[in-house]
Amino acid sequence: MGQRQLDAIEVRGVTRRFTIAKKPLVALERVSFRVPQRQVVAVVGPNGSGKSTLLRLISGLLAPDDGNVLVEGTPVQGPDSRVGLALQEPRLLPWRTVLQNVAFPLELAGWERSRREARATELLERVGVTGFERAYPAQLSGGLSQRVGIARALALDPPVLLLDEPFSALDSLTRDRLNLELLRLWEATGSTVVLVTHSIPEAVFLADRVLVLSPRPGRLLADVAVDLPRPRDPAAVDTVAFSEAAVRIRHALGALSNAEPATDADAPRDTEPPRDEVAA
Amino acid sequence: MSPRRLASQAAPVVGALVVFLVAWQLIVSVGNYPPYILPDPGRVFDRFVRAWAQGTLEPHALTTLNEVGLGLLAGGLTGLALGILLARSRLAERLISPYVVAAQATPILALAPLIALWFGTGLGSKVLICALIVFFPIAIATMVGIRSVDARLLELARSLRATRWQMLTKLEIPGALPQILGGLRIGVTLAVVGAIVGEWVGGDKGLGVLINLARGSLFDIPLMFATLLTIALIGVCLYLAVVVLERRLVGPWASSR
C-alpha cells in the first residue's frame, strides 16, 4: 500500500485539557486516527469521553493543547470553512425564518441575497423540508429543526461534515427515519462524515468505522470496522456482520466497565442526559 | 383585525377611560372646586379643543416634539453604543458603570439648571437633557440583552467564521432586540419628561414653557390642564409607536414560541 491518498481528516496525537470549576481535567489524551475521503466514522463512548471536544477540535472551534488536526492535508487553525458542523440542538436563530437560517452561513460568507436564497431553497429540498421556508424555528417540530440544522451545515458544501448527536433529542421512530435520510444524503453528496452518538446500533448502521473512546481522559479504545455493504437499508440491522460489529464495540466498552464498575457504559443511550463536557 | 375583535379589545379600554372621567367629575362636583384649582373634564376638553383650534398649542407641541425626537435619537444611539461596550468588556463595565449610575441617580431636575448655564437655553441644551435621561435605560437594556444572547448561538456563528461586526449586527443586536425595545419603551416616556424639564429651566417655546405661562402670567388653569393632556398624549403615542415597532420586529418570532 505504498500509494497514499490524501486523508480527509487526520488527527495526530491530540490532547486537550480543560479547567472546569478550577479543576484541571483531561478531556482527550493522545488520540490519533485518520479518516479517508468519503468515509463515515461514528464516535461512541460514555459521557465525558471527549466526543464533543473531538468534533470541536476537528471543526477548529477548539485548539488542541498537544498534537494537531489536519483536514485534507492542511492544519486546522481556527474555524474552518472546509468543515460543516451540526450539533445536538440545531441552534437555529429564533428571529430568522427557516430559509434565512439555512442561508446564514452564505450571508456571513458574503453571498448576495438572490443567490443565497436559491441555494437555501435547494438545500431545504435536499433535506426534505419544503413549505416551511417562511416559518420561524419556534414553529417547527424537533425533527424538522434538525433537518434545517443539517441543511445549514451543508450550505457551503463542506468536504467534511461533523454531526454531534444530531438526532438524540428525537423519538426513536423519527430518529430511525432521519438516520436513513442521512445515509441517502451522504450517498448523494459524498462528503466525509464524523458523527458522535450514544447509540451502538445507530453507529453501526450509519458508519464504515466506529471509534470507541474511554471515559475521561478520553483515549481511543478501539477502531471497529463495519463490514456492511452500501447502500444500506434497515434490513442491515439483522445481518451477522451488524451483530458482530455491535458486539465488538460493546466489548471495547464492556472492558472498561469491568475495570471501572461505577460506569454504566453499556446502556447509556436513554438514561443519560444529552450533555457532554463542552467547554464552559 | 376584524371589527368585532377590535371592538372587544377596545371595550375595556374605553370603559376604564369612562371610569376615570366620571371619578374626576365626581371629585370636582363633590369637593366643589373652582376651575382655577381643579377644572372638570368637560372644561379641560373644551379648552383643549379651543387651544388647538386657535393655534395656541401647536407651535409649543411641535417644539417639544422636535426636542423629544432629537433627544431620543441622540440618547438612544449613545445608549446603544454604551450598552454594547459594557456588554463586551467587563473592564469597561467596572470603569464606566459607576459614573453612568451616578449620572442617572442625580435628579435631572438638579442637573438641568447647570446644563442651561453651560449650554444656554436653546435647542441644544434641551436635547442634551433629553438624551441624558434616555440613554440610561437603553444602555442597560442593551447590555443585559446582549449578555443574555444564547452562548451556543455565538459558538455557532464562530464556527461559521463570523467577524466581530457580523456577530454584533447579525447575532447580538437581533438577539438583544426584545430587551432593547423594552428599554426604548421606558426611554420614550422619559424623553418627554426630559424635554419638559429642559423647557422649564428656560426657553421661550415648548409645552413646558406653556405650562409656566398658563400657571403664571396667563393664569389659565384649564389651559394648563390642556397642555398636560397634550404632553400625556404625546407620551402615550410614542409608547404605542414602540409597541407597534416591537410587534413588527419581534412579534413574528417571539409570539410563535
Short mmCIF file of N, CA and C in Angstrom, two decimals, chain A residues 28-146:
data_model
loop_
_atom_site.label_atom_id
_atom_site.label_comp_id
_atom_site.label_asym_id
_atom_site.label_seq_id
_atom_site.Cartn_x
_atom_site.Cartn_y
_atom_site.Cartn_z
N LEU A 28 -9.31 14.80 26.32
CA LEU A 28 -8.81 13.85 25.33
C LEU A 28 -7.31 13.67 25.53
N GLU A 29 -6.86 12.44 25.40
CA GLU A 29 -5.44 12.19 25.62
C GLU A 29 -4.86 11.38 24.47
N ARG A 30 -3.90 12.00 23.79
CA ARG A 30 -3.16 11.36 22.70
C ARG A 30 -4.06 10.52 21.77
N VAL A 31 -5.01 11.17 21.19
CA VAL A 31 -5.91 10.50 20.26
C VAL A 31 -5.39 10.69 18.84
N SER A 32 -5.27 9.59 18.13
CA SER A 32 -4.82 9.65 16.74
C SER A 32 -5.69 8.76 15.87
N PHE A 33 -6.07 9.26 14.73
CA PHE A 33 -6.73 8.41 13.73
C PHE A 33 -6.78 9.17 12.42
N ARG A 34 -7.06 8.42 11.36
CA ARG A 34 -7.21 9.03 10.05
C ARG A 34 -8.55 8.66 9.47
N VAL A 35 -9.11 9.57 8.74
CA VAL A 35 -10.36 9.27 8.05
C VAL A 35 -10.15 9.51 6.56
N PRO A 36 -10.21 8.45 5.76
CA PRO A 36 -10.07 8.64 4.31
C PRO A 36 -11.28 9.39 3.75
N GLN A 37 -11.12 9.92 2.56
CA GLN A 37 -12.21 10.63 1.90
C GLN A 37 -13.45 9.74 1.82
N ARG A 38 -14.58 10.37 1.97
CA ARG A 38 -15.89 9.73 1.79
C ARG A 38 -16.24 8.68 2.83
N GLN A 39 -15.42 8.55 3.85
CA GLN A 39 -15.78 7.56 4.85
C GLN A 39 -16.76 8.16 5.87
N VAL A 40 -17.60 7.28 6.46
CA VAL A 40 -18.47 7.72 7.56
C VAL A 40 -17.93 7.07 8.83
N VAL A 41 -17.55 7.90 9.77
CA VAL A 41 -16.99 7.40 11.01
C VAL A 41 -17.89 7.80 12.16
N ALA A 42 -18.23 6.82 13.00
CA ALA A 42 -19.01 7.14 14.19
C ALA A 42 -18.09 7.11 15.40
N VAL A 43 -18.33 8.01 16.33
CA VAL A 43 -17.56 8.03 17.57
C VAL A 43 -18.52 7.72 18.70
N VAL A 44 -18.23 6.65 19.44
CA VAL A 44 -19.07 6.32 20.59
C VAL A 44 -18.22 6.34 21.86
N GLY A 45 -18.91 6.47 22.97
CA GLY A 45 -18.20 6.48 24.25
C GLY A 45 -19.12 7.06 25.28
N PRO A 46 -18.86 6.74 26.55
CA PRO A 46 -19.72 7.26 27.61
C PRO A 46 -19.57 8.77 27.75
N ASN A 47 -20.43 9.34 28.53
CA ASN A 47 -20.31 10.78 28.80
C ASN A 47 -18.93 11.09 29.37
N GLY A 48 -18.40 12.21 28.97
CA GLY A 48 -17.10 12.58 29.50
C GLY A 48 -15.95 11.93 28.76
N SER A 49 -16.25 11.30 27.62
CA SER A 49 -15.15 10.69 26.88
C SER A 49 -14.58 11.66 25.85
N GLY A 50 -15.08 12.87 25.82
CA GLY A 50 -14.48 13.86 24.95
C GLY A 50 -14.97 13.82 23.52
N LYS A 51 -16.13 13.21 23.30
CA LYS A 51 -16.64 13.11 21.93
C LYS A 51 -16.90 14.49 21.31
N SER A 52 -17.61 15.30 22.07
CA SER A 52 -17.93 16.63 21.54
C SER A 52 -16.67 17.48 21.40
N THR A 53 -15.76 17.30 22.34
CA THR A 53 -14.49 18.02 22.26
C THR A 53 -13.76 17.65 20.97
N LEU A 54 -13.80 16.36 20.67
CA LEU A 54 -13.14 15.89 19.45
C LEU A 54 -13.71 16.59 18.22
N LEU A 55 -15.03 16.68 18.15
CA LEU A 55 -15.65 17.35 16.99
C LEU A 55 -15.26 18.82 16.95
N ARG A 56 -15.22 19.46 18.10
CA ARG A 56 -14.85 20.88 18.13
C ARG A 56 -13.40 21.09 17.74
N LEU A 57 -12.57 20.10 18.03
CA LEU A 57 -11.17 20.21 17.62
C LEU A 57 -11.05 20.08 16.10
N ILE A 58 -11.83 19.16 15.53
CA ILE A 58 -11.75 18.98 14.08
C ILE A 58 -12.33 20.20 13.37
N SER A 59 -13.38 20.79 13.96
CA SER A 59 -14.01 21.95 13.30
C SER A 59 -13.20 23.22 13.50
N GLY A 60 -12.25 23.17 14.41
CA GLY A 60 -11.43 24.36 14.64
C GLY A 60 -11.99 25.30 15.69
N LEU A 61 -13.11 24.91 16.31
CA LEU A 61 -13.66 25.75 17.38
C LEU A 61 -12.76 25.73 18.61
N LEU A 62 -12.09 24.60 18.80
CA LEU A 62 -11.12 24.49 19.89
C LEU A 62 -9.77 24.16 19.27
N ALA A 63 -8.72 24.55 19.97
CA ALA A 63 -7.38 24.20 19.51
C ALA A 63 -6.83 23.12 20.45
N PRO A 64 -6.11 22.14 19.92
CA PRO A 64 -5.54 21.12 20.80
C PRO A 64 -4.39 21.69 21.64
N ASP A 65 -4.19 21.12 22.83
CA ASP A 65 -3.04 21.51 23.64
C ASP A 65 -1.78 20.84 23.12
N ASP A 66 -1.94 19.61 22.65
CA ASP A 66 -0.84 18.88 22.01
C ASP A 66 -1.36 18.23 20.76
N GLY A 67 -0.44 17.97 19.84
CA GLY A 67 -0.83 17.30 18.62
C GLY A 67 -1.49 18.26 17.67
N ASN A 68 -1.95 17.73 16.53
CA ASN A 68 -2.65 18.62 15.61
C ASN A 68 -3.67 17.88 14.78
N VAL A 69 -4.49 18.68 14.12
CA VAL A 69 -5.58 18.15 13.29
C VAL A 69 -5.39 18.67 11.88
N LEU A 70 -5.45 17.77 10.90
CA LEU A 70 -5.36 18.20 9.52
C LEU A 70 -6.64 17.84 8.79
N VAL A 71 -7.08 18.75 7.96
CA VAL A 71 -8.19 18.45 7.07
C VAL A 71 -7.66 18.57 5.65
N GLU A 72 -7.82 17.50 4.90
CA GLU A 72 -7.30 17.43 3.54
C GLU A 72 -5.83 17.85 3.47
N GLY A 73 -5.09 17.39 4.47
CA GLY A 73 -3.65 17.59 4.42
C GLY A 73 -3.14 18.89 5.00
N THR A 74 -4.01 19.85 5.26
CA THR A 74 -3.52 21.11 5.83
C THR A 74 -4.09 21.30 7.23
N PRO A 75 -3.30 21.89 8.12
CA PRO A 75 -3.71 22.00 9.51
C PRO A 75 -4.93 22.90 9.70
N VAL A 76 -5.74 22.53 10.67
CA VAL A 76 -6.91 23.33 11.03
C VAL A 76 -6.45 24.39 12.03
N GLN A 77 -6.65 25.61 11.66
CA GLN A 77 -6.30 26.71 12.58
C GLN A 77 -7.49 27.64 12.68
N GLY A 78 -8.28 27.43 13.68
CA GLY A 78 -9.49 28.25 13.83
C GLY A 78 -10.61 27.66 12.99
N PRO A 79 -11.82 28.18 13.20
CA PRO A 79 -12.99 27.67 12.48
C PRO A 79 -12.73 27.58 10.98
N ASP A 80 -13.09 26.44 10.42
CA ASP A 80 -12.63 26.10 9.09
C ASP A 80 -13.81 25.94 8.14
N SER A 81 -13.72 26.57 7.00
CA SER A 81 -14.85 26.50 6.05
C SER A 81 -14.95 25.14 5.37
N ARG A 82 -13.91 24.32 5.54
CA ARG A 82 -13.99 23.01 4.90
C ARG A 82 -14.78 22.03 5.74
N VAL A 83 -15.20 22.49 6.93
CA VAL A 83 -15.90 21.62 7.86
C VAL A 83 -17.28 22.18 8.16
N GLY A 84 -18.31 21.35 7.96
CA GLY A 84 -19.66 21.75 8.34
C GLY A 84 -20.01 21.08 9.66
N LEU A 85 -20.68 21.82 10.52
CA LEU A 85 -20.95 21.30 11.85
C LEU A 85 -22.44 21.37 12.15
N ALA A 86 -22.99 20.23 12.56
CA ALA A 86 -24.40 20.24 13.01
C ALA A 86 -24.43 19.64 14.40
N LEU A 87 -25.04 20.38 15.32
CA LEU A 87 -24.94 19.98 16.71
C LEU A 87 -26.23 19.40 17.23
N GLN A 88 -26.08 18.82 18.42
CA GLN A 88 -27.18 18.18 19.13
C GLN A 88 -28.47 18.98 19.10
N GLU A 89 -28.37 20.23 19.56
CA GLU A 89 -29.52 21.11 19.40
C GLU A 89 -29.25 21.85 18.10
N PRO A 90 -30.26 22.05 17.28
CA PRO A 90 -29.97 22.60 15.96
C PRO A 90 -29.47 24.05 15.98
N ARG A 91 -29.68 24.75 17.08
CA ARG A 91 -29.17 26.12 17.21
C ARG A 91 -29.59 27.02 16.06
N LEU A 92 -30.86 27.02 15.80
CA LEU A 92 -31.36 27.94 14.78
C LEU A 92 -31.56 29.30 15.43
N LEU A 93 -31.35 30.36 14.65
CA LEU A 93 -31.56 31.69 15.19
C LEU A 93 -33.06 31.96 15.22
N PRO A 94 -33.63 32.18 16.42
CA PRO A 94 -35.09 32.21 16.54
C PRO A 94 -35.74 33.36 15.76
N TRP A 95 -34.96 34.43 15.50
CA TRP A 95 -35.57 35.58 14.83
C TRP A 95 -35.46 35.48 13.31
N ARG A 96 -34.90 34.40 12.83
CA ARG A 96 -34.80 34.24 11.39
C ARG A 96 -35.72 33.13 10.92
N THR A 97 -36.25 33.29 9.71
CA THR A 97 -37.08 32.23 9.16
C THR A 97 -36.20 31.04 8.82
N VAL A 98 -36.84 29.94 8.52
CA VAL A 98 -36.12 28.72 8.14
C VAL A 98 -35.16 29.01 6.98
N LEU A 99 -35.69 29.70 5.97
CA LEU A 99 -34.86 29.99 4.80
C LEU A 99 -33.66 30.86 5.18
N GLN A 100 -33.91 31.86 5.99
CA GLN A 100 -32.82 32.75 6.40
C GLN A 100 -31.79 32.04 7.27
N ASN A 101 -32.27 31.05 8.04
CA ASN A 101 -31.34 30.29 8.86
C ASN A 101 -30.40 29.46 7.99
N VAL A 102 -30.98 28.81 7.00
CA VAL A 102 -30.14 27.98 6.13
C VAL A 102 -29.17 28.87 5.34
N ALA A 103 -29.64 30.07 5.01
CA ALA A 103 -28.81 30.99 4.23
C ALA A 103 -27.77 31.71 5.09
N PHE A 104 -27.85 31.53 6.40
CA PHE A 104 -26.98 32.29 7.31
C PHE A 104 -25.49 32.14 7.01
N PRO A 105 -24.98 30.91 6.85
CA PRO A 105 -23.54 30.79 6.54
C PRO A 105 -23.18 31.50 5.23
N LEU A 106 -24.10 31.47 4.27
CA LEU A 106 -23.84 32.10 2.98
C LEU A 106 -23.81 33.61 3.14
N GLU A 107 -24.71 34.10 3.99
CA GLU A 107 -24.76 35.53 4.25
C GLU A 107 -23.46 35.99 4.90
N LEU A 108 -23.00 35.21 5.88
CA LEU A 108 -21.75 35.57 6.54
C LEU A 108 -20.59 35.53 5.55
N ALA A 109 -20.69 34.63 4.58
CA ALA A 109 -19.61 34.50 3.60
C ALA A 109 -19.74 35.54 2.49
N GLY A 110 -20.78 36.35 2.57
CA GLY A 110 -20.90 37.47 1.63
C GLY A 110 -21.62 37.17 0.32
N TRP A 111 -22.40 36.07 0.31
CA TRP A 111 -23.17 35.80 -0.91
C TRP A 111 -24.28 36.84 -1.05
N GLU A 112 -24.60 37.17 -2.25
CA GLU A 112 -25.71 38.11 -2.42
C GLU A 112 -27.04 37.39 -2.26
N ARG A 113 -28.05 38.20 -1.95
CA ARG A 113 -29.32 37.67 -1.48
C ARG A 113 -29.97 36.64 -2.41
N SER A 114 -30.09 36.96 -3.68
CA SER A 114 -30.85 36.06 -4.56
C SER A 114 -30.12 34.72 -4.68
N ARG A 115 -28.80 34.79 -4.72
CA ARG A 115 -28.03 33.56 -4.86
C ARG A 115 -28.16 32.69 -3.62
N ARG A 116 -28.06 33.35 -2.45
CA ARG A 116 -28.09 32.53 -1.24
C ARG A 116 -29.49 31.97 -0.99
N GLU A 117 -30.52 32.71 -1.41
CA GLU A 117 -31.87 32.17 -1.21
C GLU A 117 -32.14 31.00 -2.13
N ALA A 118 -31.62 31.08 -3.34
CA ALA A 118 -31.78 29.96 -4.26
C ALA A 118 -31.07 28.73 -3.70
N ARG A 119 -29.86 28.95 -3.20
CA ARG A 119 -29.09 27.85 -2.63
C ARG A 119 -29.80 27.25 -1.41
N ALA A 120 -30.32 28.13 -0.55
CA ALA A 120 -31.00 27.65 0.67
C ALA A 120 -32.25 26.85 0.31
N THR A 121 -32.97 27.32 -0.69
CA THR A 121 -34.17 26.59 -1.11
C THR A 121 -33.80 25.20 -1.58
N GLU A 122 -32.73 25.13 -2.36
CA GLU A 122 -32.28 23.85 -2.88
C GLU A 122 -31.85 22.92 -1.74
N LEU A 123 -31.15 23.47 -0.74
CA LEU A 123 -30.70 22.67 0.39
C LEU A 123 -31.89 22.14 1.19
N LEU A 124 -32.90 22.99 1.37
CA LEU A 124 -34.07 22.56 2.12
C LEU A 124 -34.78 21.42 1.39
N GLU A 125 -34.81 21.50 0.07
CA GLU A 125 -35.40 20.41 -0.69
C GLU A 125 -34.62 19.13 -0.47
N ARG A 126 -33.30 19.28 -0.44
CA ARG A 126 -32.46 18.10 -0.28
C ARG A 126 -32.68 17.39 1.04
N VAL A 127 -32.92 18.15 2.11
CA VAL A 127 -33.16 17.51 3.40
C VAL A 127 -34.64 17.25 3.64
N GLY A 128 -35.46 17.50 2.61
CA GLY A 128 -36.87 17.15 2.71
C GLY A 128 -37.70 18.10 3.54
N VAL A 129 -37.31 19.37 3.55
CA VAL A 129 -38.12 20.37 4.26
C VAL A 129 -38.63 21.36 3.23
N THR A 130 -39.85 21.19 2.79
CA THR A 130 -40.40 22.18 1.87
C THR A 130 -41.71 22.68 2.43
N GLY A 131 -42.02 23.92 2.09
CA GLY A 131 -43.24 24.53 2.59
C GLY A 131 -43.07 25.20 3.94
N PHE A 132 -41.85 25.20 4.47
CA PHE A 132 -41.62 25.84 5.78
C PHE A 132 -40.65 27.00 5.68
N GLU A 133 -40.36 27.43 4.44
CA GLU A 133 -39.33 28.44 4.26
C GLU A 133 -39.56 29.68 5.09
N ARG A 134 -40.84 30.10 5.20
CA ARG A 134 -41.14 31.35 5.90
C ARG A 134 -41.49 31.14 7.37
N ALA A 135 -41.44 29.89 7.83
CA ALA A 135 -41.77 29.62 9.23
C ALA A 135 -40.60 30.02 10.12
N TYR A 136 -40.90 30.25 11.39
CA TYR A 136 -39.85 30.53 12.36
C TYR A 136 -39.52 29.26 13.13
N PRO A 137 -38.28 29.14 13.62
CA PRO A 137 -37.87 27.90 14.28
C PRO A 137 -38.82 27.45 15.38
N ALA A 138 -39.40 28.40 16.12
CA ALA A 138 -40.28 28.01 17.23
C ALA A 138 -41.51 27.26 16.74
N GLN A 139 -41.81 27.38 15.45
CA GLN A 139 -42.99 26.70 14.92
C GLN A 139 -42.68 25.29 14.41
N LEU A 140 -41.41 24.90 14.46
CA LEU A 140 -41.03 23.61 13.88
C LEU A 140 -40.98 22.50 14.92
N SER A 141 -41.21 21.28 14.47
CA SER A 141 -41.00 20.12 15.32
C SER A 141 -39.51 19.86 15.45
N GLY A 142 -39.14 19.03 16.41
CA GLY A 142 -37.73 18.72 16.61
C GLY A 142 -37.06 18.14 15.38
N GLY A 143 -37.78 17.22 14.71
CA GLY A 143 -37.20 16.58 13.53
C GLY A 143 -36.96 17.58 12.41
N LEU A 144 -37.92 18.46 12.21
CA LEU A 144 -37.77 19.47 11.17
C LEU A 144 -36.59 20.40 11.50
N SER A 145 -36.51 20.81 12.76
CA SER A 145 -35.43 21.71 13.16
C SER A 145 -34.07 21.08 12.86
N GLN A 146 -33.95 19.79 13.18
CA GLN A 146 -32.67 19.12 12.95
C GLN A 146 -32.34 19.09 11.47
#
